[in-house]
PDB file of C-alpha atoms and ligand atoms in Angstrom:
ATOM      1  CA  MET A  66      20.106   9.226  15.393  1.00 76.00           C
ATOM      2  CA  PRO A  67      19.430   6.313  17.899  1.00 87.00           C
ATOM      3  CA  GLN A  68      19.091   2.903  16.163  1.00 94.00           C
ATOM      4  CA  PRO A  69      15.631   1.353  16.341  1.00 97.00           C
ATOM      5  CA  ALA A  70      15.270  -1.826  18.758  1.00 98.00           C
ATOM      6  CA  ILE A  71      14.738  -5.054  16.700  1.00 98.00           C
ATOM      7  CA  ALA A  72      12.104  -7.713  17.566  1.00 98.00           C
ATOM      8  CA  GLU A  73      12.224 -10.857  15.428  1.00 98.00           C
ATOM      9  CA  THR A  74       9.632 -12.666  17.463  1.00 98.00           C
ATOM     10  CA  VAL A  75       6.058 -11.921  18.393  1.00 98.00           C
ATOM     11  CA  THR A  76       7.041 -12.492  22.103  1.00 98.00           C
ATOM     12  CA  ASP A  77       9.684  -9.703  21.930  1.00 98.00           C
ATOM     13  CA  LEU A  78       7.322  -7.302  19.924  1.00 98.00           C
ATOM     14  CA  ARG A  79       4.476  -7.804  22.525  1.00 98.00           C
ATOM     15  CA  ALA A  80       6.891  -7.340  25.418  1.00 98.00           C
ATOM     16  CA  THR A  81       8.113  -3.857  24.157  1.00 98.00           C
ATOM     17  CA  VAL A  82       4.726  -2.695  23.179  1.00 98.00           C
ATOM     18  CA  ARG A  83       3.275  -3.777  26.500  1.00 98.00           C
ATOM     19  CA  ALA A  84       6.063  -1.840  28.373  1.00 98.00           C
ATOM     20  CA  TRP A  85       5.247   1.336  26.357  1.00 98.00           C
ATOM     21  CA  LYS A  86       1.529   0.904  27.134  1.00 98.00           C
ATOM     22  CA  ARG A  87       2.296   0.440  30.856  1.00 98.00           C
ATOM     23  CA  GLU A  88       3.895   3.873  30.697  1.00 98.00           C
ATOM     24  CA  GLY A  89       0.816   5.320  29.124  1.00 98.00           C
ATOM     25  CA  LEU A  90       2.374   5.843  25.673  1.00 98.00           C
ATOM     26  CA  SER A  91       0.423   5.517  22.425  1.00 98.00           C
ATOM     27  CA  VAL A  92       1.693   3.296  19.645  1.00 99.00           C
ATOM     28  CA  GLY A  93       1.661   3.786  15.920  1.00 99.00           C
ATOM     29  CA  MET A  94       2.443   1.074  13.350  1.00 99.00           C
ATOM     30  CA  VAL A  95       3.618   1.167   9.729  1.00 99.00           C
ATOM     31  CA  PRO A  96       3.414  -2.320   8.044  1.00 98.00           C
ATOM     32  CA  THR A  97       5.903  -2.559   5.236  1.00 98.00           C
ATOM     33  CA  MET A  98       7.687  -5.133   3.051  1.00 97.00           C
ATOM     34  CA  GLY A  99      10.911  -3.259   3.308  1.00 97.00           C
ATOM     35  CA  ALA A 100      12.825  -1.799   0.367  1.00 94.00           C
ATOM     36  CA  LEU A 101      11.924   1.482   1.989  1.00 96.00           C
ATOM     37  CA  HIS A 102      11.823   4.775   0.057  1.00 95.00           C
ATOM     38  CA  ASP A 103      10.624   8.262   0.699  1.00 96.00           C
ATOM     39  CA  GLY A 104       6.960   7.151   0.529  1.00 96.00           C
ATOM     40  CA  HIS A 105       7.476   4.814   3.522  1.00 97.00           C
ATOM     41  CA  MET A 106       9.469   7.509   5.251  1.00 98.00           C
ATOM     42  CA  SER A 107       6.505   9.890   4.995  1.00 98.00           C
ATOM     43  CA  LEU A 108       4.182   7.239   6.556  1.00 98.00           C
ATOM     44  CA  MET A 109       6.630   6.772   9.448  1.00 98.00           C
ATOM     45  CA  LYS A 110       6.834  10.444  10.044  1.00 98.00           C
ATOM     46  CA  LEU A 111       3.106  10.692  10.082  1.00 98.00           C
ATOM     47  CA  ALA A 112       2.798   7.710  12.649  1.00 98.00           C
ATOM     48  CA  LEU A 113       5.553   9.571  14.793  1.00 98.00           C
ATOM     49  CA  GLU A 114       3.452  12.824  14.711  1.00 98.00           C
ATOM     50  CA  LYS A 115       0.236  10.937  15.620  1.00 98.00           C
ATOM     51  CA  ALA A 116       1.691   8.552  18.312  1.00 98.00           C
ATOM     52  CA  ASP A 117       4.401   8.565  21.133  1.00 98.00           C
ATOM     53  CA  ARG A 118       6.063   5.410  19.730  1.00 98.00           C
ATOM     54  CA  CYS A 119       6.401   3.955  16.271  1.00 98.00           C
ATOM     55  CA  VAL A 120       6.861   0.297  15.212  1.00 98.00           C
ATOM     56  CA  VAL A 121       7.614  -0.622  11.676  1.00 98.00           C
ATOM     57  CA  SER A 122       7.147  -4.182  10.472  1.00 98.00           C
ATOM     58  CA  ILE A 123       9.455  -5.339   7.668  1.00 98.00           C
ATOM     59  CA  PHE A 124       8.194  -8.604   6.262  1.00 98.00           C
ATOM     60  CA  VAL A 125       7.949  -9.624   2.571  1.00 97.00           C
ATOM     61  CA  ASN A 126       4.583 -11.491   2.904  1.00 97.00           C
ATOM     62  CA  PRO A 127       4.453 -14.574   0.751  1.00 97.00           C
ATOM     63  CA  THR A 128       0.714 -15.059   0.901  1.00 96.00           C
ATOM     64  CA  GLN A 129       0.086 -11.899  -1.056  1.00 97.00           C
ATOM     65  CA  PHE A 130       2.219 -13.118  -4.003  1.00 95.00           C
ATOM     66  CA  ALA A 131       0.903 -15.640  -6.584  1.00 92.00           C
ATOM     67  CA  PRO A 132       3.508 -18.378  -7.598  1.00 91.00           C
ATOM     68  CA  THR A 133       4.032 -16.545 -10.889  1.00 90.00           C
ATOM     69  CA  GLU A 134       4.804 -13.144  -9.162  1.00 88.00           C
ATOM     70  CA  ASP A 135       8.115 -11.497  -7.966  1.00 84.00           C
ATOM     71  CA  LEU A 136       8.304 -12.885  -4.448  1.00 92.00           C
ATOM     72  CA  ASP A 137      11.844 -14.094  -4.994  1.00 91.00           C
ATOM     73  CA  LYS A 138      12.945 -11.068  -6.893  1.00 90.00           C
ATOM     74  CA  TYR A 139      11.262  -8.643  -4.497  1.00 89.00           C
ATOM     75  CA  PRO A 140      14.117  -6.248  -3.216  1.00 88.00           C
ATOM     76  CA  ARG A 141      15.453  -7.091   0.255  1.00 94.00           C
ATOM     77  CA  GLN A 142      17.788  -4.635   1.956  1.00 96.00           C
ATOM     78  CA  LEU A 143      17.373  -4.989   5.686  1.00 97.00           C
ATOM     79  CA  ALA A 144      20.501  -3.100   6.688  1.00 97.00           C
ATOM     80  CA  LYS A 145      19.571  -0.080   4.480  1.00 97.00           C
ATOM     81  CA  ASP A 146      15.996  -0.278   5.730  1.00 98.00           C
ATOM     82  CA  LEU A 147      17.041  -0.216   9.444  1.00 98.00           C
ATOM     83  CA  ALA A 148      19.238   2.974   8.626  1.00 98.00           C
ATOM     84  CA  CYS A 149      16.143   4.648   7.238  1.00 98.00           C
ATOM     85  CA  LEU A 150      14.135   3.811  10.512  1.00 98.00           C
ATOM     86  CA  ALA A 151      17.047   5.312  12.423  1.00 98.00           C
ATOM     87  CA  ASP A 152      16.905   8.460  10.230  1.00 98.00           C
ATOM     88  CA  VAL A 153      13.177   9.011  10.929  1.00 98.00           C
ATOM     89  CA  GLY A 154      13.456   8.102  14.675  1.00 98.00           C
ATOM     90  CA  VAL A 155      11.408   4.836  14.502  1.00 98.00           C
ATOM     91  CA  HIS A 156      11.538   3.013  17.918  1.00 98.00           C
ATOM     92  CA  LEU A 157      11.142  -0.599  16.954  1.00 98.00           C
ATOM     93  CA  ALA A 158      11.509  -2.645  13.802  1.00 98.00           C
ATOM     94  CA  PHE A 159       9.640  -5.916  13.715  1.00 98.00           C
ATOM     95  CA  THR A 160      11.466  -8.148  11.386  1.00 98.00           C
ATOM     96  CA  PRO A 161       9.950 -11.785  11.801  1.00 98.00           C
ATOM     97  CA  PRO A 162      11.302 -14.634   9.715  1.00 98.00           C
ATOM     98  CA  ALA A 163       8.675 -16.254   7.505  1.00 97.00           C
ATOM     99  CA  ALA A 164       8.304 -19.119  10.041  1.00 98.00           C
ATOM    100  CA  GLU A 165       7.359 -16.779  12.897  1.00 98.00           C
ATOM    101  CA  MET A 166       4.496 -15.566  10.898  1.00 98.00           C
ATOM    102  CA  TYR A 167       3.482 -18.742   9.111  1.00 98.00           C
ATOM    103  CA  PRO A 168       4.729 -21.626  11.152  1.00 98.00           C
ATOM    104  CA  ALA A 169       4.386 -25.226   9.923  1.00 98.00           C
ATOM    105  CA  GLY A 170       0.674 -26.166   9.874  1.00 98.00           C
ATOM    106  CA  PHE A 171      -0.586 -22.502   9.476  1.00 98.00           C
ATOM    107  CA  ALA A 172      -4.073 -23.002   7.969  1.00 98.00           C
ATOM    108  CA  SER A 173      -6.200 -19.704   8.242  1.00 98.00           C
ATOM    109  CA  LYS A 174      -6.936 -16.884   6.195  1.00 97.00           C
ATOM    110  CA  VAL A 175      -8.841 -13.550   6.345  1.00 98.00           C
ATOM    111  CA  SER A 176     -11.031 -12.623   3.487  1.00 98.00           C
ATOM    112  CA  VAL A 177     -12.574  -9.138   3.107  1.00 98.00           C
ATOM    113  CA  GLY A 178     -15.478  -8.453   0.712  1.00 97.00           C
ATOM    114  CA  GLY A 179     -16.721  -4.989  -0.239  1.00 98.00           C
ATOM    115  CA  PRO A 180     -13.965  -2.735  -1.558  1.00 98.00           C
ATOM    116  CA  SER A 181     -11.694  -5.758  -2.463  1.00 98.00           C
ATOM    117  CA  ALA A 182     -14.074  -6.598  -5.350  1.00 97.00           C
ATOM    118  CA  GLY A 183     -12.656  -5.885  -8.892  1.00 98.00           C
ATOM    119  CA  LEU A 184      -9.676  -3.730  -9.855  1.00 98.00           C
ATOM    120  CA  GLU A 185      -6.610  -5.543  -8.251  1.00 98.00           C
ATOM    121  CA  THR A 186      -8.656  -8.629  -7.473  1.00 98.00           C
ATOM    122  CA  ASP A 187      -9.500  -9.150 -11.140  1.00 98.00           C
ATOM    123  CA  PHE A 188      -5.733  -9.561 -11.934  1.00 97.00           C
ATOM    124  CA  ARG A 189      -4.382 -10.672  -8.662  1.00 96.00           C
ATOM    125  CA  PRO A 190      -7.095 -12.828  -6.983  1.00 96.00           C
ATOM    126  CA  HIS A 191      -4.926 -14.053  -4.115  1.00 95.00           C
ATOM    127  CA  PHE A 192      -3.745 -10.538  -3.209  1.00 97.00           C
ATOM    128  CA  PHE A 193      -6.168  -9.101  -0.584  1.00 98.00           C
ATOM    129  CA  ASP A 194      -6.523 -12.411   1.389  1.00 98.00           C
ATOM    130  CA  GLY A 195      -2.891 -12.314   1.739  1.00 98.00           C
ATOM    131  CA  VAL A 196      -2.820  -8.632   2.796  1.00 98.00           C
ATOM    132  CA  ALA A 197      -5.838  -9.014   5.142  1.00 98.00           C
ATOM    133  CA  THR A 198      -4.350 -12.179   6.661  1.00 98.00           C
ATOM    134  CA  VAL A 199      -1.029 -10.569   7.398  1.00 98.00           C
ATOM    135  CA  VAL A 200      -2.292  -7.186   8.616  1.00 99.00           C
ATOM    136  CA  THR A 201      -4.742  -8.918  10.900  1.00 99.00           C
ATOM    137  CA  LYS A 202      -1.880 -10.946  12.383  1.00 98.00           C
ATOM    138  CA  LEU A 203       0.397  -7.736  12.650  1.00 99.00           C
ATOM    139  CA  PHE A 204      -2.449  -5.869  14.505  1.00 99.00           C
ATOM    140  CA  LEU A 205      -3.152  -8.730  16.908  1.00 98.00           C
ATOM    141  CA  GLN A 206       0.612  -9.156  17.569  1.00 98.00           C
ATOM    142  CA  ALA A 207       1.463  -5.393  17.988  1.00 98.00           C
ATOM    143  CA  ALA A 208      -1.896  -4.102  19.261  1.00 98.00           C
ATOM    144  CA  PRO A 209      -1.107  -0.625  17.971  1.00 98.00           C
ATOM    145  CA  ASP A 210      -3.437   2.361  18.544  1.00 98.00           C
ATOM    146  CA  LEU A 211      -3.162   3.479  14.940  1.00 99.00           C
ATOM    147  CA  ALA A 212      -1.555   2.476  11.733  1.00 99.00           C
ATOM    148  CA  VAL A 213      -0.600   4.408   8.660  1.00 99.00           C
ATOM    149  CA  PHE A 214      -1.125   3.185   5.140  1.00 98.00           C
ATOM    150  CA  GLY A 215      -0.281   4.976   1.890  1.00 98.00           C
ATOM    151  CA  GLU A 216      -3.025   6.279  -0.576  1.00 98.00           C
ATOM    152  CA  LYS A 217      -0.769   4.974  -3.236  1.00 98.00           C
ATOM    153  CA  ASP A 218      -2.269   1.505  -2.674  1.00 98.00           C
ATOM    154  CA  TYR A 219      -5.762   2.994  -2.456  1.00 98.00           C
ATOM    155  CA  GLN A 220      -7.718  -0.076  -2.795  1.00 98.00           C
ATOM    156  CA  GLN A 221      -5.505  -1.803  -0.071  1.00 98.00           C
ATOM    157  CA  LEU A 222      -6.213   1.218   2.235  1.00 98.00           C
ATOM    158  CA  CYS A 223      -9.991   0.779   1.672  1.00 98.00           C
ATOM    159  CA  VAL A 224      -9.694  -3.031   2.373  1.00 98.00           C
ATOM    160  CA  VAL A 225      -7.834  -2.460   5.582  1.00 98.00           C
ATOM    161  CA  ARG A 226     -10.429   0.078   6.676  1.00 98.00           C
ATOM    162  CA  GLN A 227     -13.217  -2.305   5.922  1.00 98.00           C
ATOM    163  CA  LEU A 228     -11.252  -5.122   7.744  1.00 98.00           C
ATOM    164  CA  CYS A 229     -10.893  -3.226  10.937  1.00 98.00           C
ATOM    165  CA  ARG A 230     -14.653  -1.895  10.825  1.00 98.00           C
ATOM    166  CA  ASP A 231     -15.954  -5.549  10.223  1.00 98.00           C
ATOM    167  CA  LEU A 232     -13.871  -7.372  12.748  1.00 98.00           C
ATOM    168  CA  ASP A 233     -13.945  -4.667  15.486  1.00 98.00           C
ATOM    169  CA  ILE A 234     -10.153  -4.207  15.378  1.00 98.00           C
ATOM    170  CA  PRO A 235      -9.523  -1.211  17.535  1.00 98.00           C
ATOM    171  CA  VAL A 236      -6.860   0.235  15.364  1.00 99.00           C
ATOM    172  CA  GLU A 237      -7.290   3.707  13.785  1.00 98.00           C
ATOM    173  CA  ILE A 238      -6.289   3.574  10.128  1.00 98.00           C
ATOM    174  CA  ILE A 239      -4.776   6.732   8.762  1.00 98.00           C
ATOM    175  CA  GLY A 240      -4.334   7.231   4.946  1.00 98.00           C
ATOM    176  CA  ALA A 241      -1.184   9.203   3.952  1.00 98.00           C
ATOM    177  CA  PRO A 242      -0.921  11.149   0.604  1.00 98.00           C
ATOM    178  CA  THR A 243       1.262   9.498  -2.147  1.00 98.00           C
ATOM    179  CA  VAL A 244       4.874  10.743  -2.330  1.00 97.00           C
ATOM    180  CA  ARG A 245       6.014  11.468  -5.943  1.00 97.00           C
ATOM    181  CA  ASP A 246       9.232  12.241  -7.561  1.00 95.00           C
ATOM    182  CA  ALA A 247       9.643  15.714  -9.297  1.00 95.00           C
ATOM    183  CA  HIS A 248       7.943  14.293 -12.401  1.00 95.00           C
ATOM    184  CA  GLY A 249       4.824  12.900 -10.561  1.00 96.00           C
ATOM    185  CA  LEU A 250       5.902   9.248 -10.490  1.00 97.00           C
ATOM    186  CA  ALA A 251       4.585   7.657  -7.338  1.00 97.00           C
ATOM    187  CA  MET A 252       7.437   6.271  -5.108  1.00 96.00           C
ATOM    188  CA  SER A 253       7.237   2.430  -5.181  1.00 93.00           C
ATOM    189  CA  SER A 254       9.703  -0.292  -4.382  1.00 88.00           C
ATOM    190  CA  ARG A 255       9.100  -1.767  -7.807  1.00 88.00           C
ATOM    191  CA  ASN A 256      10.515   1.380  -9.529  1.00 92.00           C
ATOM    192  CA  ALA A 257      13.923  -0.125  -8.790  1.00 89.00           C
ATOM    193  CA  TYR A 258      13.142  -2.600 -11.679  1.00 91.00           C
ATOM    194  CA  LEU A 259      12.956   0.225 -14.257  1.00 95.00           C
ATOM    195  CA  ASP A 260      15.824   1.483 -16.349  1.00 95.00           C
ATOM    196  CA  GLU A 261      15.942   5.217 -17.544  1.00 95.00           C
ATOM    197  CA  ALA A 262      13.697   4.482 -20.561  1.00 96.00           C
ATOM    198  CA  GLY A 263      11.259   2.684 -18.475  1.00 96.00           C
ATOM    199  CA  LEU A 264      11.148   5.603 -15.779  1.00 96.00           C
ATOM    200  CA  ALA A 265      10.497   8.102 -18.663  1.00 97.00           C
ATOM    201  CA  VAL A 266       7.340   6.128 -19.700  1.00 97.00           C
ATOM    202  CA  ALA A 267       6.436   5.373 -16.022  1.00 98.00           C
ATOM    203  CA  ARG A 268       6.350   9.158 -15.383  1.00 97.00           C
ATOM    204  CA  GLN A 269       3.455   9.534 -17.971  1.00 98.00           C
ATOM    205  CA  LEU A 270       1.074   7.434 -15.804  1.00 98.00           C
ATOM    206  CA  ASN A 271       0.298  10.026 -13.262  1.00 98.00           C
ATOM    207  CA  LYS A 272       0.088  12.753 -15.876  1.00 98.00           C
ATOM    208  CA  ILE A 273      -2.386  10.836 -17.980  1.00 98.00           C
ATOM    209  CA  LEU A 274      -4.497   9.961 -14.850  1.00 98.00           C
ATOM    210  CA  ARG A 275      -4.649  13.584 -13.732  1.00 98.00           C
ATOM    211  CA  GLY A 276      -5.744  14.633 -17.330  1.00 98.00           C
ATOM    212  CA  THR A 277      -8.368  11.874 -17.324  1.00 98.00           C
ATOM    213  CA  ALA A 278      -9.782  12.732 -13.808  1.00 98.00           C
ATOM    214  CA  ALA A 279     -10.161  16.373 -14.786  1.00 97.00           C
ATOM    215  CA  ALA A 280     -11.925  15.378 -17.986  1.00 97.00           C
ATOM    216  CA  ILE A 281     -14.382  13.063 -16.057  1.00 97.00           C
ATOM    217  CA  ALA A 282     -15.076  15.737 -13.459  1.00 96.00           C
ATOM    218  CA  LYS A 283     -15.856  18.143 -16.334  1.00 95.00           C
ATOM    219  CA  ASN A 284     -18.084  15.906 -18.615  1.00 96.00           C
ATOM    220  CA  GLY A 285     -19.144  13.131 -16.298  1.00 96.00           C
ATOM    221  CA  ASP A 286     -18.251  10.474 -18.972  1.00 97.00           C
ATOM    222  CA  ALA A 287     -16.217   7.986 -17.014  1.00 98.00           C
ATOM    223  CA  ASP A 288     -16.608   5.124 -19.556  1.00 98.00           C
ATOM    224  CA  GLY A 289     -15.642   7.281 -22.523  1.00 98.00           C
ATOM    225  CA  GLU A 290     -12.608   8.912 -20.622  1.00 98.00           C
ATOM    226  CA  THR A 291     -11.267   5.610 -19.271  1.00 98.00           C
ATOM    227  CA  VAL A 292     -11.249   3.950 -22.693  1.00 98.00           C
ATOM    228  CA  ARG A 293      -9.456   7.015 -24.049  1.00 98.00           C
ATOM    229  CA  ALA A 294      -6.961   6.834 -21.019  1.00 98.00           C
ATOM    230  CA  ARG A 295      -6.207   3.223 -21.915  1.00 98.00           C
ATOM    231  CA  ARG A 296      -5.271   4.172 -25.398  1.00 98.00           C
ATOM    232  CA  THR A 297      -3.218   7.123 -24.347  1.00 98.00           C
ATOM    233  CA  LEU A 298      -1.251   4.902 -21.973  1.00 98.00           C
ATOM    234  CA  GLN A 299      -0.670   2.361 -24.721  1.00 98.00           C
ATOM    235  CA  GLN A 300       0.576   5.192 -27.025  1.00 98.00           C
ATOM    236  CA  ALA A 301       2.844   6.510 -24.143  1.00 98.00           C
ATOM    237  CA  GLY A 302       4.595   3.017 -24.172  1.00 98.00           C
ATOM    238  CA  PHE A 303       2.703   0.952 -21.639  1.00 98.00           C
ATOM    239  CA  GLU A 304       2.650  -2.528 -22.991  1.00 94.00           C
ATOM    240  CA  GLY A 305      -0.417  -3.651 -21.109  1.00 94.00           C
ATOM    241  CA  VAL A 306      -3.089  -1.890 -19.283  1.00 98.00           C
ATOM    242  CA  ASP A 307      -4.935  -4.083 -16.564  1.00 98.00           C
ATOM    243  CA  TYR A 308      -7.563  -1.348 -15.685  1.00 98.00           C
ATOM    244  CA  VAL A 309      -8.295   2.209 -15.669  1.00 98.00           C
ATOM    245  CA  ALA A 310     -11.390   2.757 -13.621  1.00 98.00           C
ATOM    246  CA  ALA A 311     -13.436   5.521 -11.968  1.00 98.00           C
ATOM    247  CA  ARG A 312     -14.697   4.521  -8.472  1.00 98.00           C
ATOM    248  CA  ASP A 313     -16.516   5.907  -5.549  1.00 97.00           C
ATOM    249  CA  ALA A 314     -13.775   7.226  -3.259  1.00 97.00           C
ATOM    250  CA  LEU A 315     -15.305   5.500  -0.178  1.00 95.00           C
ATOM    251  CA  THR A 316     -16.916   2.214  -1.400  1.00 96.00           C
ATOM    252  CA  LEU A 317     -14.902   1.752  -4.671  1.00 98.00           C
ATOM    253  CA  LYS A 318     -18.227   1.032  -6.402  1.00 97.00           C
ATOM    254  CA  GLU A 319     -18.733   2.592  -9.821  1.00 97.00           C
ATOM    255  CA  TRP A 320     -18.338   6.246  -9.605  1.00 97.00           C
ATOM    256  CA  GLN A 321     -21.413   8.385 -10.038  1.00 94.00           C
ATOM    257  CA  PRO A 322     -21.195  12.184 -11.037  1.00 94.00           C
ATOM    258  CA  GLY A 323     -21.533  14.487  -8.100  1.00 91.00           C
ATOM    259  CA  ARG A 324     -19.873  11.762  -5.732  1.00 92.00           C
ATOM    260  CA  GLU A 325     -16.280  11.943  -4.417  1.00 93.00           C
ATOM    261  CA  GLY A 326     -14.312   9.868  -6.790  1.00 97.00           C
ATOM    262  CA  ARG A 327     -10.980   8.141  -7.408  1.00 98.00           C
ATOM    263  CA  LEU A 328      -9.498   7.145 -10.704  1.00 98.00           C
ATOM    264  CA  LEU A 329      -7.319   4.081 -10.403  1.00 98.00           C
ATOM    265  CA  ALA A 330      -4.995   2.318 -12.849  1.00 98.00           C
ATOM    266  CA  ALA A 331      -2.616  -0.587 -13.121  1.00 98.00           C
ATOM    267  CA  ALA A 332      -0.319  -0.908 -16.263  1.00 98.00           C
ATOM    268  CA  TRP A 333       2.706  -2.961 -17.300  1.00 97.00           C
ATOM    269  CA  LEU A 334       6.091  -1.837 -18.430  1.00 96.00           C
ATOM    270  CA  GLY A 335       7.917  -5.040 -19.450  1.00 93.00           C
ATOM    271  CA  LYS A 336       7.666  -7.290 -16.419  1.00 91.00           C
ATOM    272  CA  THR A 337       7.003  -4.413 -14.065  1.00 93.00           C
ATOM    273  CA  ARG A 338       3.452  -3.660 -13.020  1.00 95.00           C
ATOM    274  CA  LEU A 339       2.815  -0.115 -11.814  1.00 97.00           C
ATOM    275  CA  ILE A 340      -0.349   1.196  -9.996  1.00 98.00           C
ATOM    276  CA  ASP A 341      -1.429   4.718  -9.415  1.00 98.00           C
ATOM    277  CA  ASN A 342      -4.605   6.657  -8.439  1.00 98.00           C
ATOM    278  CA  VAL A 343      -5.784  10.220  -8.317  1.00 98.00           C
ATOM    279  CA  GLU A 344      -8.686  12.027  -6.885  1.00 98.00           C
ATOM    280  CA  ILE A 345     -11.635  12.826  -9.347  1.00 97.00           C
ATOM    281  CA  PRO A 346     -12.104  16.509  -8.372  1.00 86.00           C
ATOM    282  CA  ALA A 347     -15.618  17.630  -7.496  1.00 78.00           C
ATOM    283  CA  GLU A 348     -15.586  20.059 -10.372  1.00 64.00           C
ATOM    284  CA  ALA A 349     -12.943  20.829 -13.082  1.00 47.00           C
TER     285      ALA A 349
HETATM  286  O1  PAF B 197       1.609  -2.304   1.237  1.00 65.51           O
HETATM  287  C1  PAF B 197       2.413  -3.245   1.565  1.00 65.51           C
HETATM  288  O2  PAF B 197       3.707  -3.082   1.516  1.00 65.51           O
HETATM  289  C2  PAF B 197       1.840  -4.590   2.015  1.00 65.51           C
HETATM  290  O3  PAF B 197       0.797  -4.928   1.210  1.00 65.51           O
HETATM  291  C3  PAF B 197       1.618  -4.688   3.524  1.00 65.51           C
HETATM  292  C4  PAF B 197       0.460  -3.730   3.847  1.00 65.51           C
HETATM  293  C5  PAF B 197       2.877  -4.339   4.333  1.00 65.51           C
HETATM  294  C6  PAF B 197       1.153  -6.038   3.859  1.00 65.51           C
HETATM  295  O4  PAF B 197       2.234  -7.068   3.563  1.00 65.51           O
END
């Protein structure tokens, strides 16, 4: 497999993308923080199906981490990540150093309302401003025609869609289904923090969410079922549950029976925070 070209500067990224566009080629982007796994690979494959060229950014974005979070510990494995890009056939890796993205004196931020309210924001108030800021920069730098984001980070996907709609950013946002292991655990770079015992508990998360979503679809009792799900997660071994919430699949406002829904959760295993979400089916 040919190795991807590598751009470390915005100037080099723009030069490559401009050359593609001069040839009439369409460009897909997959923004990542590296530590790539099968979930990311599926996003890249989708981008390559939809566009002639694919650029993947690998940048652990400091502005979406609070000082108490795992920025320093976040897995970094550039050589391995570049091998993944080569396997899939990605054309360009954008791997900027932090000073390229946030040079001395950087003083702006992008803040999105609507779907960023509640859920993650209740526990990580800094998070979506950091994501929106870096995604806006990446879109302005690379000017892709489309970008692929995983449904695993469902609220992030909704926020990025809102961002592009509100700011007239001409990038088509494509949501890709979550990739799971054989036991239903959603692929996540943070799974690397878990030992065997932790993985066994983590694998309960999706199962419990699916049972809860089916129950909500059947009886319409989102409040009762999410309270029960919280208890079940704790009994399964999750030490803390930040939220289990039934939301409208498009707006992320409270779910109403009869509407397309999404059940979202975040829970802790030791120092590892896991998130997942499932569809609330229209009928059980
Ligand atoms: O989902 C992620 O990995 C990050 O939030 C993103 C979109 C790459 C922005 O840093």
